[in-house]
mmCIF file of C-alpha atoms in Angstrom:
data_model
loop_
_atom_site.group_PDB
_atom_site.id
_atom_site.type_symbol
_atom_site.label_atom_id
_atom_site.label_comp_id
_atom_site.label_asym_id
_atom_site.label_seq_id
_atom_site.Cartn_x
_atom_site.Cartn_y
_atom_site.Cartn_z
ATOM 1 C CA UNK A 1 14.133 7.434 19.532
ATOM 2 C CA UNK A 2 10.573 6.364 18.800
ATOM 3 C CA UNK A 3 9.792 3.900 16.044
ATOM 4 C CA UNK A 4 6.325 3.225 14.610
ATOM 5 C CA UNK A 5 5.594 -0.515 14.247
ATOM 6 C CA UNK A 6 3.422 -0.758 11.124
ATOM 7 C CA UNK A 7 2.068 -4.174 10.172
ATOM 8 C CA UNK A 8 -0.892 -6.476 9.795
ATOM 9 C CA UNK A 9 -0.001 -7.840 13.248
ATOM 10 C CA UNK A 10 -2.962 -5.789 14.479
ATOM 11 C CA UNK A 11 -5.267 -8.263 12.688
ATOM 12 C CA UNK A 12 -3.967 -11.333 14.566
ATOM 13 C CA UNK A 13 -6.018 -12.949 17.337
ATOM 14 C CA UNK A 14 -3.151 -12.191 19.784
ATOM 15 C CA UNK A 15 -2.520 -8.716 18.354
ATOM 16 C CA UNK A 16 -2.143 -6.994 21.720
ATOM 17 C CA UNK A 17 0.281 -9.552 23.165
ATOM 18 C CA UNK A 18 2.339 -9.592 19.938
ATOM 19 C CA UNK A 19 2.551 -5.803 20.081
ATOM 20 C CA UNK A 20 3.903 -6.037 23.619
ATOM 21 C CA UNK A 21 6.579 -8.509 22.486
ATOM 22 C CA UNK A 22 7.572 -6.179 19.640
ATOM 23 C CA UNK A 23 7.810 -3.185 21.965
ATOM 24 C CA UNK A 24 9.958 -5.226 24.404
ATOM 25 C CA UNK A 25 12.317 -6.226 21.587
ATOM 26 C CA UNK A 26 12.644 -2.571 20.575
ATOM 27 C CA UNK A 27 13.524 -1.624 24.156
ATOM 28 C CA UNK A 28 16.438 -4.081 24.091
ATOM 29 C CA UNK A 29 17.890 -1.949 21.292
ATOM 30 C CA UNK A 30 17.088 1.342 23.063
ATOM 31 C CA UNK A 31 14.173 2.119 20.782
ATOM 32 C CA UNK A 32 10.675 3.059 21.937
ATOM 33 C CA UNK A 33 8.254 1.024 19.827
ATOM 34 C CA UNK A 34 4.897 2.631 19.043
ATOM 35 C CA UNK A 35 2.317 -0.023 18.179
ATOM 36 C CA UNK A 36 -0.811 0.956 16.188
ATOM 37 C CA UNK A 37 -3.956 1.618 18.150
ATOM 38 C CA UNK A 38 -6.398 -0.536 16.172
ATOM 39 C CA UNK A 39 -7.122 -2.766 19.138
ATOM 40 C CA UNK A 40 -7.403 0.044 21.676
ATOM 41 C CA UNK A 41 -10.587 1.318 20.004
ATOM 42 C CA UNK A 42 -13.970 -0.402 20.476
ATOM 43 C CA UNK A 43 -14.858 -1.478 16.909
ATOM 44 C CA UNK A 44 -18.554 -0.960 17.685
ATOM 45 C CA UNK A 45 -18.059 2.678 18.737
ATOM 46 C CA UNK A 46 -19.337 5.350 16.339
ATOM 47 C CA UNK A 47 -16.524 6.569 14.074
ATOM 48 C CA UNK A 48 -14.265 3.760 15.343
ATOM 49 C CA UNK A 49 -12.342 3.579 12.067
ATOM 50 C CA UNK A 50 -11.759 7.345 12.042
ATOM 51 C CA UNK A 51 -10.550 7.200 15.651
ATOM 52 C CA UNK A 52 -8.055 4.473 14.670
ATOM 53 C CA UNK A 53 -6.900 6.515 11.661
ATOM 54 C CA UNK A 54 -6.368 9.665 13.722
ATOM 55 C CA UNK A 55 -4.626 7.762 16.515
ATOM 56 C CA UNK A 56 -2.275 5.981 14.130
ATOM 57 C CA UNK A 57 -1.484 9.176 12.267
ATOM 58 C CA UNK A 58 -0.695 11.007 15.518
ATOM 59 C CA UNK A 59 1.553 8.093 16.479
ATOM 60 C CA UNK A 60 3.364 8.292 13.130
ATOM 61 C CA UNK A 61 3.858 12.014 13.617
ATOM 62 C CA UNK A 62 5.313 11.336 17.072
ATOM 63 C CA UNK A 63 7.661 8.651 15.716
ATOM 64 C CA UNK A 64 11.183 9.286 14.415
ATOM 65 C CA UNK A 65 11.139 6.291 12.060
ATOM 66 C CA UNK A 66 9.073 3.289 10.951
ATOM 67 C CA UNK A 67 9.518 -0.483 10.833
ATOM 68 C CA UNK A 68 6.994 -2.001 8.411
ATOM 69 C CA UNK A 69 6.028 -5.673 8.467
ATOM 70 C CA UNK A 70 5.735 -6.357 4.729
ATOM 71 C CA UNK A 71 5.016 -10.094 5.060
ATOM 72 C CA UNK A 72 2.494 -10.931 2.295
ATOM 73 C CA UNK A 73 -1.052 -10.518 3.538
ATOM 74 C CA UNK A 74 -4.237 -11.832 1.882
ATOM 75 C CA UNK A 75 -2.576 -12.065 -1.530
ATOM 76 C CA UNK A 76 0.908 -12.000 -3.071
ATOM 77 C CA UNK A 77 1.911 -8.616 -1.628
ATOM 78 C CA UNK A 78 2.093 -6.650 1.606
ATOM 79 C CA UNK A 79 -0.862 -5.341 3.645
ATOM 80 C CA UNK A 80 -2.158 -2.106 2.160
ATOM 81 C CA UNK A 81 -2.596 -0.283 5.468
ATOM 82 C CA UNK A 82 1.048 -0.997 6.262
ATOM 83 C CA UNK A 83 2.150 0.106 2.790
ATOM 84 C CA UNK A 84 0.168 3.344 3.135
ATOM 85 C CA UNK A 85 1.947 4.032 6.422
ATOM 86 C CA UNK A 86 5.362 3.260 4.927
ATOM 87 C CA UNK A 87 4.624 5.752 2.134
ATOM 88 C CA UNK A 88 3.392 8.317 4.644
ATOM 89 C CA UNK A 89 6.593 8.099 6.693
ATOM 90 C CA UNK A 90 8.746 8.261 3.536
ATOM 91 C CA UNK A 91 6.744 11.315 2.475
ATOM 92 C CA UNK A 92 7.447 12.866 5.879
ATOM 93 C CA UNK A 93 11.149 12.271 5.219
ATOM 94 C CA UNK A 94 11.606 9.888 8.162
ATOM 95 C CA UNK A 95 13.894 6.809 8.077
ATOM 96 C CA UNK A 96 12.063 3.698 6.837
ATOM 97 C CA UNK A 97 12.862 0.078 7.653
ATOM 98 C CA UNK A 98 10.997 -3.060 6.718
ATOM 99 C CA UNK A 99 11.021 -6.821 6.922
ATOM 100 C CA UNK A 100 9.090 -9.752 5.505
ATOM 101 C CA UNK A 101 8.921 -13.291 6.844
ATOM 102 C CA UNK A 102 8.593 -14.586 3.270
ATOM 103 C CA UNK A 103 11.941 -14.904 1.447
ATOM 104 C CA UNK A 104 10.377 -15.426 -2.014
ATOM 105 C CA UNK A 105 10.656 -12.886 -4.810
ATOM 106 C CA UNK A 106 7.455 -11.112 -5.826
ATOM 107 C CA UNK A 107 7.228 -12.742 -9.259
ATOM 108 C CA UNK A 108 7.602 -16.208 -7.715
ATOM 109 C CA UNK A 109 4.887 -15.429 -5.187
ATOM 110 C CA UNK A 110 2.527 -14.318 -7.956
ATOM 111 C CA UNK A 111 3.307 -17.644 -9.686
ATOM 112 C CA UNK A 112 2.003 -19.447 -6.566
ATOM 113 C CA UNK A 113 -1.048 -17.176 -6.447
ATOM 114 C CA UNK A 114 -2.231 -17.157 -10.055
ATOM 115 C CA UNK A 115 -1.191 -18.378 -13.480
ATOM 116 C CA UNK A 116 1.783 -16.518 -14.923
ATOM 117 C CA UNK A 117 2.990 -16.623 -18.519
ATOM 118 C CA UNK A 118 5.677 -14.855 -20.509
ATOM 119 C CA UNK A 119 4.331 -13.089 -23.633
ATOM 120 C CA UNK A 120 6.515 -11.016 -25.921
ATOM 121 C CA UNK A 121 9.098 -10.650 -23.170
ATOM 122 C CA UNK A 122 6.545 -9.515 -20.575
ATOM 123 C CA UNK A 123 5.665 -11.651 -17.560
ATOM 124 C CA UNK A 124 1.864 -11.456 -17.228
ATOM 125 C CA UNK A 125 -0.713 -12.815 -14.793
ATOM 126 C CA UNK A 126 -3.910 -14.662 -15.728
ATOM 127 C CA UNK A 127 -5.666 -11.321 -16.337
ATOM 128 C CA UNK A 128 -2.985 -10.171 -18.784
ATOM 129 C CA UNK A 129 -1.478 -7.605 -16.393
ATOM 130 C CA UNK A 130 2.282 -7.270 -16.184
ATOM 131 C CA UNK A 131 3.975 -8.922 -13.204
ATOM 132 C CA UNK A 132 6.945 -6.875 -11.963
ATOM 133 C CA UNK A 133 9.961 -9.071 -12.642
ATOM 134 C CA UNK A 134 12.958 -7.192 -11.230
ATOM 135 C CA UNK A 135 14.054 -9.912 -8.756
ATOM 136 C CA UNK A 136 12.644 -7.823 -5.909
ATOM 137 C CA UNK A 137 10.670 -9.050 -2.897
ATOM 138 C CA UNK A 138 7.656 -6.799 -3.584
ATOM 139 C CA UNK A 139 6.572 -3.730 -5.549
ATOM 140 C CA UNK A 140 9.586 -1.632 -6.546
ATOM 141 C CA UNK A 141 8.296 1.595 -4.973
ATOM 142 C CA UNK A 142 8.404 0.067 -1.479
ATOM 143 C CA UNK A 143 11.611 -1.879 -1.901
ATOM 144 C CA UNK A 144 13.604 1.066 -3.243
ATOM 145 C CA UNK A 145 12.041 3.433 -0.686
ATOM 146 C CA UNK A 146 13.503 1.261 2.083
ATOM 147 C CA UNK A 147 16.944 1.289 0.441
ATOM 148 C CA UNK A 148 16.769 5.032 -0.084
ATOM 149 C CA UNK A 149 15.240 6.118 3.220
ATOM 150 C CA UNK A 150 16.564 3.615 5.747
ATOM 151 C CA UNK A 151 17.789 0.088 5.137
ATOM 152 C CA UNK A 152 17.140 -2.711 2.661
ATOM 153 C CA UNK A 153 14.245 -5.108 3.339
ATOM 154 C CA UNK A 154 15.199 -7.771 5.904
ATOM 155 C CA UNK A 155 14.101 -11.332 5.059
ATOM 156 C CA UNK A 156 14.873 -14.774 6.545
ATOM 157 C CA UNK A 157 16.809 -17.451 4.631
ATOM 158 C CA UNK A 158 13.773 -19.750 4.870
ATOM 159 C CA UNK A 159 10.125 -19.071 5.650
ATOM 160 C CA UNK A 160 9.645 -19.631 9.417
ATOM 161 C CA UNK A 161 7.090 -22.187 10.607
ATOM 162 C CA UNK A 162 4.763 -19.392 11.728
ATOM 163 C CA UNK A 163 5.122 -16.284 9.558
ATOM 164 C CA UNK A 164 2.983 -14.180 11.908
ATOM 165 C CA UNK A 165 4.384 -15.140 15.318
ATOM 166 C CA UNK A 166 8.101 -15.584 14.538
ATOM 167 C CA UNK A 167 9.922 -12.355 15.438
ATOM 168 C CA UNK A 168 13.528 -13.284 14.526
ATOM 169 C CA UNK A 169 13.465 -11.268 11.297
ATOM 170 C CA UNK A 170 11.681 -8.419 13.050
ATOM 171 C CA UNK A 171 14.485 -8.385 15.643
ATOM 172 C CA UNK A 172 17.115 -8.301 12.882
ATOM 173 C CA UNK A 173 15.278 -5.304 11.446
ATOM 174 C CA UNK A 174 15.171 -3.564 14.848
ATOM 175 C CA UNK A 175 18.935 -4.089 15.148
ATOM 176 C CA UNK A 176 19.452 -2.574 11.680
ATOM 177 C CA UNK A 177 17.257 0.395 12.571
ATOM 178 C CA UNK A 178 19.029 0.942 15.901
ATOM 179 C CA UNK A 179 22.425 0.936 14.174
ATOM 180 C CA UNK A 180 21.192 3.302 11.487
ATOM 181 C CA UNK A 181 19.599 5.633 14.022
ATOM 182 C CA UNK A 182 22.741 5.599 16.154
ATOM 183 C CA UNK A 183 21.216 4.164 19.323
ATOM 184 C CA UNK A 184 22.730 0.661 19.211
ATOM 185 C CA UNK B 1 -1.918 22.444 -11.386
ATOM 186 C CA UNK B 2 -0.153 19.112 -11.848
ATOM 187 C CA UNK B 3 -1.701 15.880 -10.651
ATOM 188 C CA UNK B 4 0.122 12.540 -10.311
ATOM 189 C CA UNK B 5 -1.873 9.623 -11.763
ATOM 190 C CA UNK B 6 -0.999 6.671 -9.517
ATOM 191 C CA UNK B 7 -2.436 3.282 -10.412
ATOM 192 C CA UNK B 8 -1.856 -0.250 -11.621
ATOM 193 C CA UNK B 9 -2.786 1.034 -15.088
ATOM 194 C CA UNK B 10 0.953 0.867 -15.811
ATOM 195 C CA UNK B 11 0.688 -2.939 -15.743
ATOM 196 C CA UNK B 12 -1.940 -3.139 -18.508
ATOM 197 C CA UNK B 13 -1.021 -4.258 -22.022
ATOM 198 C CA UNK B 14 -2.190 -0.834 -23.317
ATOM 199 C CA UNK B 15 -0.612 1.077 -20.424
ATOM 200 C CA UNK B 16 0.853 3.860 -22.567
ATOM 201 C CA UNK B 17 -2.358 4.529 -24.523
ATOM 202 C CA UNK B 18 -4.450 4.431 -21.329
ATOM 203 C CA UNK B 19 -2.097 6.948 -19.760
ATOM 204 C CA UNK B 20 -2.603 9.249 -22.742
ATOM 205 C CA UNK B 21 -6.386 9.003 -22.334
ATOM 206 C CA UNK B 22 -6.080 9.834 -18.635
ATOM 207 C CA UNK B 23 -3.859 12.846 -19.332
ATOM 208 C CA UNK B 24 -6.344 14.076 -21.976
ATOM 209 C CA UNK B 25 -9.226 13.789 -19.521
ATOM 210 C CA UNK B 26 -7.232 15.792 -16.959
ATOM 211 C CA UNK B 27 -6.620 18.521 -19.549
ATOM 212 C CA UNK B 28 -10.378 18.913 -20.052
ATOM 213 C CA UNK B 29 -10.533 19.940 -16.384
ATOM 214 C CA UNK B 30 -7.449 22.195 -16.654
ATOM 215 C CA UNK B 31 -5.221 19.749 -14.811
ATOM 216 C CA UNK B 32 -1.845 18.528 -16.044
ATOM 217 C CA UNK B 33 -1.800 14.774 -15.516
ATOM 218 C CA UNK B 34 1.573 13.195 -14.726
ATOM 219 C CA UNK B 35 1.551 9.489 -15.600
ATOM 220 C CA UNK B 36 4.129 7.167 -13.978
ATOM 221 C CA UNK B 37 7.221 6.361 -15.980
ATOM 222 C CA UNK B 38 7.232 2.567 -15.621
ATOM 223 C CA UNK B 39 6.821 2.034 -19.340
ATOM 224 C CA UNK B 40 9.330 4.689 -20.386
ATOM 225 C CA UNK B 41 12.174 2.615 -18.918
ATOM 226 C CA UNK B 42 13.603 -0.445 -20.699
ATOM 227 C CA UNK B 43 12.897 -3.248 -18.186
ATOM 228 C CA UNK B 44 16.062 -5.038 -19.317
ATOM 229 C CA UNK B 45 18.311 -2.035 -18.562
ATOM 230 C CA UNK B 46 20.567 -2.290 -15.510
ATOM 231 C CA UNK B 47 18.921 -0.699 -12.474
ATOM 232 C CA UNK B 48 15.648 -0.370 -14.416
ATOM 233 C CA UNK B 49 13.522 -0.653 -11.261
ATOM 234 C CA UNK B 50 15.595 2.014 -9.491
ATOM 235 C CA UNK B 51 15.248 4.327 -12.503
ATOM 236 C CA UNK B 52 11.458 3.873 -12.389
ATOM 237 C CA UNK B 53 11.432 4.557 -8.640
ATOM 238 C CA UNK B 54 13.486 7.733 -8.972
ATOM 239 C CA UNK B 55 11.458 8.937 -11.950
ATOM 240 C CA UNK B 56 8.131 8.356 -10.214
ATOM 241 C CA UNK B 57 9.331 10.009 -7.028
ATOM 242 C CA UNK B 58 10.542 13.081 -8.946
ATOM 243 C CA UNK B 59 7.155 13.197 -10.675
ATOM 244 C CA UNK B 60 5.365 13.039 -7.310
ATOM 245 C CA UNK B 61 7.550 15.860 -6.009
ATOM 246 C CA UNK B 62 6.649 17.907 -9.093
ATOM 247 C CA UNK B 63 2.926 17.224 -8.649
ATOM 248 C CA UNK B 64 0.537 19.356 -6.595
ATOM 249 C CA UNK B 65 -1.831 16.466 -5.845
ATOM 250 C CA UNK B 66 -2.492 12.785 -6.557
ATOM 251 C CA UNK B 67 -5.334 10.733 -8.028
ATOM 252 C CA UNK B 68 -4.925 7.075 -7.024
ATOM 253 C CA UNK B 69 -6.622 4.224 -8.865
ATOM 254 C CA UNK B 70 -7.524 1.969 -5.914
ATOM 255 C CA UNK B 71 -9.406 -0.634 -7.986
ATOM 256 C CA UNK B 72 -8.611 -4.028 -6.383
ATOM 257 C CA UNK B 73 -5.516 -5.574 -7.928
ATOM 258 C CA UNK B 74 -4.368 -9.199 -7.615
ATOM 259 C CA UNK B 75 -6.329 -9.742 -4.410
ATOM 260 C CA UNK B 76 -9.117 -8.096 -2.410
ATOM 261 C CA UNK B 77 -7.375 -4.723 -2.011
ATOM 262 C CA UNK B 78 -5.626 -1.972 -3.963
ATOM 263 C CA UNK B 79 -2.246 -2.234 -5.710
ATOM 264 C CA UNK B 80 0.581 -1.765 -3.209
ATOM 265 C CA UNK B 81 2.682 0.525 -5.407
ATOM 266 C CA UNK B 82 -0.310 2.837 -5.748
ATOM 267 C CA UNK B 83 -0.999 2.716 -2.024
ATOM 268 C CA UNK B 84 2.644 3.530 -1.264
ATOM 269 C CA UNK B 85 2.383 6.562 -3.534
ATOM 270 C CA UNK B 86 -0.886 7.685 -1.938
ATOM 271 C CA UNK B 87 0.789 7.501 1.474
ATOM 272 C CA UNK B 88 3.837 9.355 0.175
ATOM 273 C CA UNK B 89 1.715 12.229 -1.154
ATOM 274 C CA UNK B 90 -0.311 12.355 2.089
ATOM 275 C CA UNK B 91 2.970 12.445 4.009
ATOM 276 C CA UNK B 92 4.096 15.346 1.819
ATOM 277 C CA UNK B 93 0.866 17.142 2.800
ATOM 278 C CA UNK B 94 -0.500 17.266 -0.755
ATOM 279 C CA UNK B 95 -4.214 16.858 -1.622
ATOM 280 C CA UNK B 96 -5.144 13.204 -2.226
ATOM 281 C CA UNK B 97 -7.969 11.886 -4.389
ATOM 282 C CA UNK B 98 -8.846 8.321 -5.285
ATOM 283 C CA UNK B 99 -11.304 6.134 -7.111
ATOM 284 C CA UNK B 100 -12.080 2.452 -7.486
ATOM 285 C CA UNK B 101 -14.043 0.779 -10.253
ATOM 286 C CA UNK B 102 -15.275 -1.811 -7.744
ATOM 287 C CA UNK B 103 -18.270 -0.597 -5.689
ATOM 288 C CA UNK B 104 -18.103 -3.465 -3.147
ATOM 289 C CA UNK B 105 -17.137 -2.955 0.473
ATOM 290 C CA UNK B 106 -13.814 -4.435 1.585
ATOM 291 C CA UNK B 107 -15.341 -7.085 3.854
ATOM 292 C CA UNK B 108 -17.619 -8.278 1.028
ATOM 293 C CA UNK B 109 -14.673 -8.475 -1.339
ATOM 294 C CA UNK B 110 -12.709 -10.576 1.165
ATOM 295 C CA UNK B 111 -15.766 -12.844 1.363
ATOM 296 C CA UNK B 112 -15.440 -13.440 -2.408
ATOM 297 C CA UNK B 113 -11.705 -14.017 -2.058
ATOM 298 C CA UNK B 114 -11.469 -16.374 0.900
ATOM 299 C CA UNK B 115 -13.653 -17.924 3.555
ATOM 300 C CA UNK B 116 -14.859 -15.469 6.191
ATOM 301 C CA UNK B 117 -16.452 -16.304 9.519
ATOM 302 C CA UNK B 118 -17.630 -14.348 12.554
ATOM 303 C CA UNK B 119 -16.048 -15.516 15.821
ATOM 304 C CA UNK B 120 -16.702 -13.816 19.142
ATOM 305 C CA UNK B 121 -17.843 -10.684 17.345
ATOM 306 C CA UNK B 122 -14.751 -10.516 15.095
ATOM 307 C CA UNK B 123 -14.968 -11.093 11.356
ATOM 308 C CA UNK B 124 -12.015 -13.336 10.460
ATOM 309 C CA UNK B 125 -10.572 -14.802 7.257
ATOM 310 C CA UNK B 126 -9.634 -18.450 6.700
ATOM 311 C CA UNK B 127 -6.253 -17.815 8.378
ATOM 312 C CA UNK B 128 -7.892 -16.438 11.534
ATOM 313 C CA UNK B 129 -6.880 -12.823 10.826
ATOM 314 C CA UNK B 130 -9.378 -10.048 11.461
ATOM 315 C CA UNK B 131 -11.152 -8.627 8.416
ATOM 316 C CA UNK B 132 -11.746 -4.882 8.759
ATOM 317 C CA UNK B 133 -15.521 -4.531 8.935
ATOM 318 C CA UNK B 134 -16.204 -0.797 9.048
ATOM 319 C CA UNK B 135 -18.363 -0.638 5.884
ATOM 320 C CA UNK B 136 -15.441 0.953 4.042
ATOM 321 C CA UNK B 137 -14.261 0.228 0.491
ATOM 322 C CA UNK B 138 -10.720 -0.690 1.548
ATOM 323 C CA UNK B 139 -8.256 -0.382 4.436
ATOM 324 C CA UNK B 140 -9.247 2.446 6.772
ATOM 325 C CA UNK B 141 -5.917 4.261 6.566
ATOM 326 C CA UNK B 142 -6.355 4.931 2.830
ATOM 327 C CA UNK B 143 -10.060 5.673 2.931
ATOM 328 C CA UNK B 144 -9.807 8.187 5.763
ATOM 329 C CA UNK B 145 -6.665 9.735 4.272
ATOM 330 C CA UNK B 146 -8.657 10.581 1.144
ATOM 331 C CA UNK B 147 -11.445 12.148 3.202
ATOM 332 C CA UNK B 148 -8.943 14.077 5.295
ATOM 333 C CA UNK B 149 -6.502 15.181 2.591
ATOM 334 C CA UNK B 150 -8.686 15.662 -0.499
ATOM 335 C CA UNK B 151 -12.011 14.028 -1.287
ATOM 336 C CA UNK B 152 -13.819 10.811 -0.456
ATOM 337 C CA UNK B 153 -13.175 7.737 -2.626
ATOM 338 C CA UNK B 154 -15.164 7.869 -5.880
ATOM 339 C CA UNK B 155 -16.865 4.604 -6.907
ATOM 340 C CA UNK B 156 -19.422 3.655 -9.579
ATOM 341 C CA UNK B 157 -22.954 2.434 -8.721
ATOM 342 C CA UNK B 158 -22.203 -0.850 -10.498
ATOM 343 C CA UNK B 159 -18.946 -2.496 -11.538
ATOM 344 C CA UNK B 160 -18.292 -1.501 -15.193
ATOM 345 C CA UNK B 161 -17.875 -4.232 -17.811
ATOM 346 C CA UNK B 162 -14.134 -3.560 -17.984
ATOM 347 C CA UNK B 163 -12.747 -2.374 -14.654
ATOM 348 C CA UNK B 164 -9.371 -1.466 -16.174
ATOM 349 C CA UNK B 165 -10.424 0.362 -19.356
ATOM 350 C CA UNK B 166 -13.566 2.198 -18.200
ATOM 351 C CA UNK B 167 -12.625 5.763 -17.228
ATOM 352 C CA UNK B 168 -16.029 7.177 -16.194
ATOM 353 C CA UNK B 169 -15.227 6.947 -12.479
ATOM 354 C CA UNK B 170 -11.730 8.289 -13.090
ATOM 355 C CA UNK B 171 -13.297 11.292 -14.844
ATOM 356 C CA UNK B 172 -15.659 11.869 -11.910
ATOM 357 C CA UNK B 173 -12.592 11.848 -9.653
ATOM 358 C CA UNK B 174 -10.762 14.328 -11.914
ATOM 359 C CA UNK B 175 -13.810 16.624 -11.729
ATOM 360 C CA UNK B 176 -13.808 16.370 -7.916
ATOM 361 C CA UNK B 177 -10.081 17.130 -7.785
ATOM 362 C CA UNK B 178 -10.423 20.096 -10.163
ATOM 363 C CA UNK B 179 -13.204 21.563 -8.031
ATOM 364 C CA UNK B 180 -11.243 21.018 -4.836
ATOM 365 C CA UNK B 181 -8.084 22.515 -6.338
ATOM 366 C CA UNK B 182 -10.020 25.504 -7.656
ATOM 367 C CA UNK B 183 -9.265 25.011 -11.358
ATOM 368 C CA UNK B 184 -12.700 23.806 -12.518
#
C-alpha cells in the first residue's frame, strides 16, 4: 500500500533527508511512503511551481491513502498546501490520517497568536472574527474528516523539543494507518 | 447550477447577512449559492462541530462547483477550513473557483508577517523554513488547482477598505464561474 506524506516538511532546510527518514519509517510498517516532489524540481526552472503541482497530484493519485503533517505552520493552524492535499484525498474517497506535533487546542493556540476575547458567548480574535471553540486541535473540517475517513488526529502528550525533526508522533500515525489499512 | 460558497465569512459577526448577500449575487448570475451551515447549528449543542462538518459535506456533495474565499485569514495564507473544502471539491472532480481580497503575492505577505531572508538562493522565514517564491498569491497547490479545475484566482487591483465586507471581487469570481459553467 502506498501512502502520500503531505506536510510542510518540504520547506525545511533538510527536507530531502527528512523525507528519506519518513519513507524508511513507513517501510517498517510495510507501507510505501510517497514524499512530495517539491525539492526534486529546480525552483528556477520555467513553470517550476506547475511541475511541482502536477507531480504531487500524480503522486496523490498513485497513493492509496494520506498521512498529513498538520503541525501549525506560520500561524495558529496547519500548512495550507498540506490541508489542500488532505481535502483532495478525502474528496477522492481515500483513507486520511494526520498528526500534529503541537498538543494544544486550536482556541488556545489562537490565544498565543493574537488577542482573544469572549463577547456575547462568542470567542473572537482581535479582528472580531469568531474563533472555533469546540475543543478541537484545528479547524473542524479537517479534524472530523480524519475521524470519518481514516483515524483521529495523532498528537504527543507534550510538544517535543523540535516540532519539525521529531518523528515519534509521525511514527505513531504510521502505525495507526498500517493497522487501519490492514498491513501491520 | 449549485455553487458552494466556502470561506471564513462564517466567522464574521454578520456571517448570516453576508451569506445572504453572497447568495443574492449568485442568483443574479443564475447560480444557486450554497452557504456553509456553521451558523445554523447551536455551538453549545452536543456534537455541534460534527453536525457542521456533516452539513457542509452534504452541501458540497450537492454542489456542482465551489467558490473559495482565499483572503488571508489569521496569518499570511488562506483559512484552512476553506482550503480543505477547495481540496475536497477538486478531489471530487468539480470545477473550482477562488478569489482573494488581498492582491499581494504570498512571499510579500510573509515578509509583512515575519522576518524573511535569502540564504543560498532560498527565501526563508525567521524559523529557517523555505518561503514559496513563485510569484503566486498563495500556496502553489491551491493556485494551480484553480487554474486546472476552474479559473485562475480573482484578485482586486488594490486591497479594498474592508477585506471582509467588500464583495466586488467575489462578484467578479461569480461572473467567471457562471461563464465557465455556461449559465451566464
